[in-house]
Each structure stands twice: as structure tokens, then as C-alpha cells.
Amino acid sequence: MACTIPLSPSSSSCSFLLSHTTIFRFRSPIHLSTSSSRRRLSVSVSASSSSSLQALIFDCDGVILESEHLHRQAYNEAFEHFNVRCSSSASQPLNWDLHFYDQLQNQIGGGKPKMRWYFKEHGWPSSTIFEKPPEDDEGRAKIIDTLQDWKTERYKEIIKSGTVEPRPGVLRLMDEAKAAGKKLAVCSAATKSSVILCLENLIGIERFQGLDCFLAGDDVKEKKPDPSIYLTASKKLGIPEKDCLVVEDSVIGLQAATKAGMSCVITYTSSTADQDFKDAIATYPDLSNIRLKDLELLLQNAVIAN
């Protein structure tokens, strides 16, 4: 089932290498200083700057939890469960391998759009849902809905298993933001039920209920990289886009944030590490050494540079 999805070309933007794995990209000069415990940013900010970090917005999958391998597992189990085969010559049920899924999930947001794209490219499948490949829109919608519903339930079982942990630094940053009086939001392209389950199990009920805004893919008509979800969050929070800072893990999320007029930092995963993040104001392997003050200074510097 090999398929190639073109990825964006590598960026030639200026990068400052702070460690073997941490890269920062800036659009104006800054001074970098290193302490024995962690690397901090020291930015000279104009006192007349009218912008400040008022809202911190997290993506969920890839940012709060490194989830794509879990989604891939659940999709493949759904394909096997319903014996999904994309051609009569297929000897085994459809299986998305790691390399292909990394490309797919970094180009197409949302589970149903992923499957619809795949079946359009490779042919609509036979399955236990329909013995023959569906030929009309109603049948095609049914097979996608059925697969997505089963996959979502399987994914929930994995999350509930207690074996999944939040990514480093996320909970501390959330707590720092709330303690500092910042607005806190989560905006995910995934289905609402799936995101709620992830948040309740990974950040805890109290943090989840304390969010100032929570939006899922069900809440907007267009998925990322369309900016709708972030524009909607800005309105619900009552915070101007320039005072919001988004934390994303992929170029799709980065594009959604920048199209909404928001600055974005990237905390990449193994699946997204090679993507072109030239429009991010900073890029990190994780958030373990990042504090709220670092993000405030980054946003101030980005606003001044623009």
C-alpha cells in the first residue's frame, strides 16, 4: 500500500543550535544565555511594546501526548476487524505502516478526511460492512463513519489503559499559565469525545475543567491547516490573536496558527522532526526545560520583529 505524499521543502532560515536536539528560530536578533540547570532566553524588549502573552493554546495530539502511533494502531485494528481490503487482489486487510502514516498524518488532519483521501487514491474497499466496494456517496459515508466510530472506541480503550503519559513539561506550563492569570485553551482537530477522554486521563479532571476554552474538530467546519479553530478560540477567549501563543507539533498546526495571526512554538515528535518549521518562533524537542517566562519573552520578541 505504498504511497508518497510530498512534504514541504527544508527551511533555510537562520537557526541557533543550543544543544544537540533543541533548535530556536528567530526573526530578529536575541541574546542567548545558558545556566547550569537549563537553557533560558534573555530578550531585550522595548518598554513601549503593547503586546504580551495573554492566552496559551495547546494542540492535543502530539503536544499533550505523543499519540500518532496509538492512532495508527487503532486504525489498523479497525481495518483488520472489518476486513478492509482496497482491491480484490489484496491478500491481507489494509495496514498503514509507520513511514506512510507519518506522511499521511502530517498532511491531512482528522480521521475521516484521512480515510476518504486514501480510498479515493487507492480505490474504495470491500469489507464486512459492504461485501462490494460502495459506489455511491451514502455507502462511502457509511463505511468511513463505521470505521471511524470503531477506531475511536478502540483508541479510548488504549488511553484508559493507564499506560499513556503526557509529554514532558506540559502540565507544569499549564499550571504556570493559570497561576499567572493567563487564559488557557486546548484546540484539537480530533473528535470531541476522543479529546475529552485524553484530557481527563492525561491532564486530570481539575485542569480540564479549568480550561478557559476547549475546541475540537467537531466545533469548526474546516480542519487544520485552516485557521478556523484558532480564530474561534480567540473570539471565545476574548483575546486578540497577537496576544495568543499556540503550541503545536506539526506543520499543519503551525500553518493553522500563523494563518490565524498567532505566533506558534513547536514541540516536535519523532514523526514531525523533519518538517519545515521556519515560521515558528521557536522549536523544541519537548517542553521539559521551558518555562512560561521563556514563552512570554519569545512572544514579545516576535511582535517587535514584526
Short mmCIF file of N, CA and C in Angstrom, two decimals, residues 76 83 90 93 103 144 149 157 175 178 212 237 241 253 269-270 279 294 296:
data_model
loop_
_atom_site.label_atom_id
_atom_site.label_comp_id
_atom_site.label_asym_id
_atom_site.label_seq_id
_atom_site.Cartn_x
_atom_site.Cartn_y
_atom_site.Cartn_z
N ASN A 76 -5.38 0.49 12.23
CA ASN A 76 -5.05 -0.83 11.68
C ASN A 76 -5.90 -1.93 12.30
N ASN A 83 -12.13 -6.32 8.07
CA ASN A 83 -11.55 -6.96 6.90
C ASN A 83 -11.55 -6.01 5.70
N ALA A 90 -5.87 -7.98 -2.84
CA ALA A 90 -5.23 -7.80 -1.54
C ALA A 90 -5.31 -9.10 -0.74
N PRO A 93 -5.80 -7.60 5.15
CA PRO A 93 -6.50 -6.34 5.38
C PRO A 93 -5.54 -5.15 5.29
N GLN A 103 3.68 10.35 7.02
CA GLN A 103 3.43 11.30 5.94
C GLN A 103 1.96 11.70 5.88
N ILE A 144 -16.91 4.96 6.06
CA ILE A 144 -15.98 5.83 6.78
C ILE A 144 -16.48 6.08 8.20
N ASP A 149 -15.90 5.33 13.92
CA ASP A 149 -16.53 5.09 15.22
C ASP A 149 -15.84 3.95 15.96
N GLU A 157 -10.03 2.96 24.54
CA GLU A 157 -9.60 1.85 25.39
C GLU A 157 -8.10 1.93 25.67
N ASP A 175 0.02 24.76 34.52
CA ASP A 175 -0.15 25.26 35.88
C ASP A 175 0.46 26.65 36.04
N LYS A 178 -1.97 29.23 34.41
CA LYS A 178 -3.15 29.51 35.25
C LYS A 178 -2.76 30.33 36.47
N ASP A 212 -10.07 27.64 29.90
CA ASP A 212 -10.91 28.78 29.52
C ASP A 212 -11.57 28.58 28.17
N LEU A 237 -12.12 33.35 23.86
CA LEU A 237 -11.27 33.80 24.96
C LEU A 237 -11.35 35.30 25.16
N GLU A 241 -5.60 38.00 18.59
CA GLU A 241 -4.76 36.93 18.05
C GLU A 241 -3.28 37.15 18.36
N GLY A 253 -0.50 22.19 12.02
CA GLY A 253 -0.91 23.04 13.12
C GLY A 253 -0.25 24.41 13.06
N THR A 269 7.71 15.84 17.42
CA THR A 269 7.79 14.43 17.79
C THR A 269 8.69 13.72 16.79
N SER A 270 8.90 12.44 16.99
CA SER A 270 9.70 11.67 16.05
C SER A 270 9.07 11.65 14.66
N ASP A 279 8.41 29.09 10.09
CA ASP A 279 7.51 30.15 10.56
C ASP A 279 7.23 30.09 12.05
N ASP A 294 9.91 32.09 29.51
CA ASP A 294 10.57 31.91 28.22
C ASP A 294 9.60 32.21 27.08
N GLU A 296 6.81 33.98 27.23
CA GLU A 296 6.43 35.39 27.23
C GLU A 296 7.47 36.23 26.48
#
